[in-house]
Short mmCIF file of C-alpha atoms in Angstrom, two decimals:
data_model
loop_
_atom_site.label_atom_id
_atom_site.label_comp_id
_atom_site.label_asym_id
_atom_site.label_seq_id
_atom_site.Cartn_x
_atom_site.Cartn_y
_atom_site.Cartn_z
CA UNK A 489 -23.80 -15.43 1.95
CA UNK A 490 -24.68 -12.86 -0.82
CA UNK A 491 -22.77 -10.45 -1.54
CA UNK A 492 -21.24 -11.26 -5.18
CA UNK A 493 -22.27 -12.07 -8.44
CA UNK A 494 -22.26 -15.62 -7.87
CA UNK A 495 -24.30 -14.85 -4.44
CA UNK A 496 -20.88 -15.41 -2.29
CA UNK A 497 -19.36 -12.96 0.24
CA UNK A 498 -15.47 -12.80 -0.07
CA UNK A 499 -15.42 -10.36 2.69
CA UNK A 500 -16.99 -13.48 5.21
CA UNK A 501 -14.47 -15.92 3.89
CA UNK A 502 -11.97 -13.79 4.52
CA UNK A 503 -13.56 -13.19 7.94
CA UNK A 504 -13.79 -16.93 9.03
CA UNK A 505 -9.65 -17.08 7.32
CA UNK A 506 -8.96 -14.43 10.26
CA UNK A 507 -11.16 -16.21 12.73
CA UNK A 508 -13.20 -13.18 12.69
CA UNK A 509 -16.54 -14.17 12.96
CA UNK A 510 -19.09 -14.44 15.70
CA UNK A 511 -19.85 -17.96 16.25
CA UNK A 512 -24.02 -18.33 14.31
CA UNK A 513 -22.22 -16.28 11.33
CA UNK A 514 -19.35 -18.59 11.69
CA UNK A 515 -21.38 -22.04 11.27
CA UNK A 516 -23.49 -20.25 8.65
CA UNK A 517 -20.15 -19.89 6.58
CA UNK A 518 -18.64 -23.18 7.22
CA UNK A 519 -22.22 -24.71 6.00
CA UNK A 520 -21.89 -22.75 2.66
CA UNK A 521 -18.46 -23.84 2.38
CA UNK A 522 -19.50 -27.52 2.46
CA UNK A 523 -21.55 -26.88 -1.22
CA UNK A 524 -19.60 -24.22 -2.27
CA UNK A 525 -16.24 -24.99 -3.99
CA UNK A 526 -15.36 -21.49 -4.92
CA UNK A 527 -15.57 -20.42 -1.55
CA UNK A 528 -14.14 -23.06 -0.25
CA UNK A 529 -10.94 -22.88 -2.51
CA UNK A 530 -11.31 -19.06 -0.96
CA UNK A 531 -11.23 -20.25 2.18
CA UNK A 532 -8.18 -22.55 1.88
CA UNK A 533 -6.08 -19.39 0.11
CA UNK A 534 -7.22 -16.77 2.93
CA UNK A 535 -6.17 -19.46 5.66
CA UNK A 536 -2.55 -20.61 4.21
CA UNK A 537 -2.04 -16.72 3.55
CA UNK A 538 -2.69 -15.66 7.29
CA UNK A 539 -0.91 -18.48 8.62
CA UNK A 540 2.25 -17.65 6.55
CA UNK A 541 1.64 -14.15 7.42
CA UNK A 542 1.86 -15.13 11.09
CA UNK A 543 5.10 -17.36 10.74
CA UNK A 544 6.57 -14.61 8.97
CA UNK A 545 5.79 -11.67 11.13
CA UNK A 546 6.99 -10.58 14.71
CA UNK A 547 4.74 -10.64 16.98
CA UNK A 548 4.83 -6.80 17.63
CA UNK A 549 4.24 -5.85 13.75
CA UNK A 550 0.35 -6.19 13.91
CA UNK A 551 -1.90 -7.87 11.30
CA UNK A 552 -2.62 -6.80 8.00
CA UNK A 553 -5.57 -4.21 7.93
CA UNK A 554 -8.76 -6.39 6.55
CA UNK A 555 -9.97 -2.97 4.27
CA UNK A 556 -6.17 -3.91 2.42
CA UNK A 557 -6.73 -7.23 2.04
CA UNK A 558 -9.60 -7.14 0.66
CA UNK A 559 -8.54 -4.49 -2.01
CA UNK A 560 -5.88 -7.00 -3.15
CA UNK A 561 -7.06 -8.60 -6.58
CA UNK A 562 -8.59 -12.13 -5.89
CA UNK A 563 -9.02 -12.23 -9.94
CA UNK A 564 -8.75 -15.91 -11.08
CA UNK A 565 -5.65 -16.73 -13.29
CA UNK A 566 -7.79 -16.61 -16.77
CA UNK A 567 -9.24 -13.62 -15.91
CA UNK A 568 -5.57 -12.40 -15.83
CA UNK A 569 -4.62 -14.03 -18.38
CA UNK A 570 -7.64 -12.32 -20.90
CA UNK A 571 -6.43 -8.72 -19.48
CA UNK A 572 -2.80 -9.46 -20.43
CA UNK A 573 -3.85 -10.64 -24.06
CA UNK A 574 -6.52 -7.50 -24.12
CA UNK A 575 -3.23 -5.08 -23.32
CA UNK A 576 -0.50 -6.81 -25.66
CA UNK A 577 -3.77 -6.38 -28.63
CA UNK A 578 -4.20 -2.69 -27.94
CA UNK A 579 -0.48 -2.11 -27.65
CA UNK A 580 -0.38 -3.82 -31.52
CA UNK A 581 -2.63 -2.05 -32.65
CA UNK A 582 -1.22 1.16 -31.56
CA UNK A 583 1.91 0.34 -32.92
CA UNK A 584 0.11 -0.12 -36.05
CA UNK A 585 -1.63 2.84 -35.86
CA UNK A 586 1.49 5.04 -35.56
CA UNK A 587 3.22 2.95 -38.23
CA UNK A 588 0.28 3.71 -40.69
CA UNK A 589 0.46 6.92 -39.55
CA UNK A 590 4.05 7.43 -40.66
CA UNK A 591 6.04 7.21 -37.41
CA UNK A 592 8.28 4.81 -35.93
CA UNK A 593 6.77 3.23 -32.59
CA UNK A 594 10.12 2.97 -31.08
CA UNK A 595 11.25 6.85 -32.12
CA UNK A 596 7.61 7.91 -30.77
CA UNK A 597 8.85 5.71 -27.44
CA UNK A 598 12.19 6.84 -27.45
CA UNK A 599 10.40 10.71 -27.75
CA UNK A 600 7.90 9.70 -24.79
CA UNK A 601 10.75 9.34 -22.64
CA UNK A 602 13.09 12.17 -23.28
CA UNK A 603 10.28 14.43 -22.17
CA UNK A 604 9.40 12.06 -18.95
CA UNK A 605 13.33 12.63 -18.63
CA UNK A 606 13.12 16.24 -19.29
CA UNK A 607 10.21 17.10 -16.75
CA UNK A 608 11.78 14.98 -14.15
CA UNK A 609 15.38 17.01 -14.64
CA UNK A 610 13.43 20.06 -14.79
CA UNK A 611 11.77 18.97 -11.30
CA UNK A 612 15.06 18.34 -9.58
CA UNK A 613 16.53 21.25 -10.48
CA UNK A 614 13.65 23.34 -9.59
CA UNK A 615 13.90 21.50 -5.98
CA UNK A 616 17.72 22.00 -5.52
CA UNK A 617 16.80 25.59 -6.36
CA UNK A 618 14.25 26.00 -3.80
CA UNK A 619 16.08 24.09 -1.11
CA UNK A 620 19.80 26.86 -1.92
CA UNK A 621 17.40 29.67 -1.32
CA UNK A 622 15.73 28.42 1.85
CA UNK A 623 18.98 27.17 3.28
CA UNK A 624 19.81 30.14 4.35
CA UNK A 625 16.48 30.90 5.98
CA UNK A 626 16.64 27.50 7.44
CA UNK A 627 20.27 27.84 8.90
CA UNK A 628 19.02 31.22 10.62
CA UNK A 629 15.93 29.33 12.19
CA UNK A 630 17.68 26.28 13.67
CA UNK A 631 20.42 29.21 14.87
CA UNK A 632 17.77 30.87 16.78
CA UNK A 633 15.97 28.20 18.26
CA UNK A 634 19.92 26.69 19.28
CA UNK A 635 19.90 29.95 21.02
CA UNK A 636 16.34 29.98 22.58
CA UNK A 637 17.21 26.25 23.87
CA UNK A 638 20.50 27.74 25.39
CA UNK A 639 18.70 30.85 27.09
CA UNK A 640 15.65 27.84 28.35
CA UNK A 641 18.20 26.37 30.03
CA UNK A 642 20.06 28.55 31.47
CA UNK A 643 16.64 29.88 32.62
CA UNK A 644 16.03 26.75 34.32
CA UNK A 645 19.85 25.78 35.59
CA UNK A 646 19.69 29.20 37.47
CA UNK A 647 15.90 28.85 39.13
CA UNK A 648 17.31 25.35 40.46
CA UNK A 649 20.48 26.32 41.72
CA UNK A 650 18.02 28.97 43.80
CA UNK A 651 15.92 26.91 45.07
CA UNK A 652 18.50 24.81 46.58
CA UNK A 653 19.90 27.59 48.03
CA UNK A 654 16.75 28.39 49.66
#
């Protein structure tokens, strides 16, 4: 079961979780988790997951696609943990930095923001622009094809009422 660093496949454990797996591959898992408690703590997430995924579900909505399960983090808690202490530092320090530098963190923040706030007006305006001078164009269009349905049909209402009278 390679496949990892530690030489354990989360892609099979998820696999055997699903009740995806041929039956050899199957017992081949199962065997490695008997001495593997990593996997097997795996195992036991994958499987209460997919059952509550089942209770929860109606029957017609399908299961989740295995390529965006796997994609999901399966990072352990500490691992978390270190990234959220590793952010918060950097974030210090480059508050710090722009304090040493002179500036206020929260005015450079407040700054940030007002030109997020100005780009996004600017982008909504520019769309309710666009969409005034196509809505004209558009009106015409579905006015034309209203009219093309109209003539279809009358087309067709006439070639029936022929043939009947035939």
């Amino acid at each position: 079961m390679s496949g990892s660093p530690g030489g354990c496949d989360p892609r099979l454990v998820f696999e055997l979780a699903e009740g995806a797996l041929e039956p050899g591959r199957r017992r081949r898992v199962l065997a490695h988790l008997d001495s593997c408690p990593d996997c097997r703590a795996r195992y036991e997430r994958e499987r209460r997951l997919s059952e509550h995924l089942r209770l929860t579900t109606t029957p017609d909505a399908g299961s989740v696609c295995r390529e965006v399960v796997m994609e999901l983090s399966t990072r352990p808690t500490g691992v978390r943990l270190a990234w959220v202490v590793l952010c918060l530092g950097l974030l210090l320090a480059d508050g710090a930095a722009l304090v040493s530098a002179g500036m206020n963190p929260l005015v450079f923040a407040s700054d940030v923001l007002g030109v997020f706030w100005a780009v996004t007006s600017g982008l909504a305006t520019a769309g309710r622009v666009l969409l005034e001078a196509i809505g004209v164009i558009l009106l015409i269009a579905l006015a034309a094809g209203a009219l093309v349905d109209l003539l279809v049909a009358a087309v067709v209402i006439s070639a029936r009422r022929r043939a009947r009278q035939a």
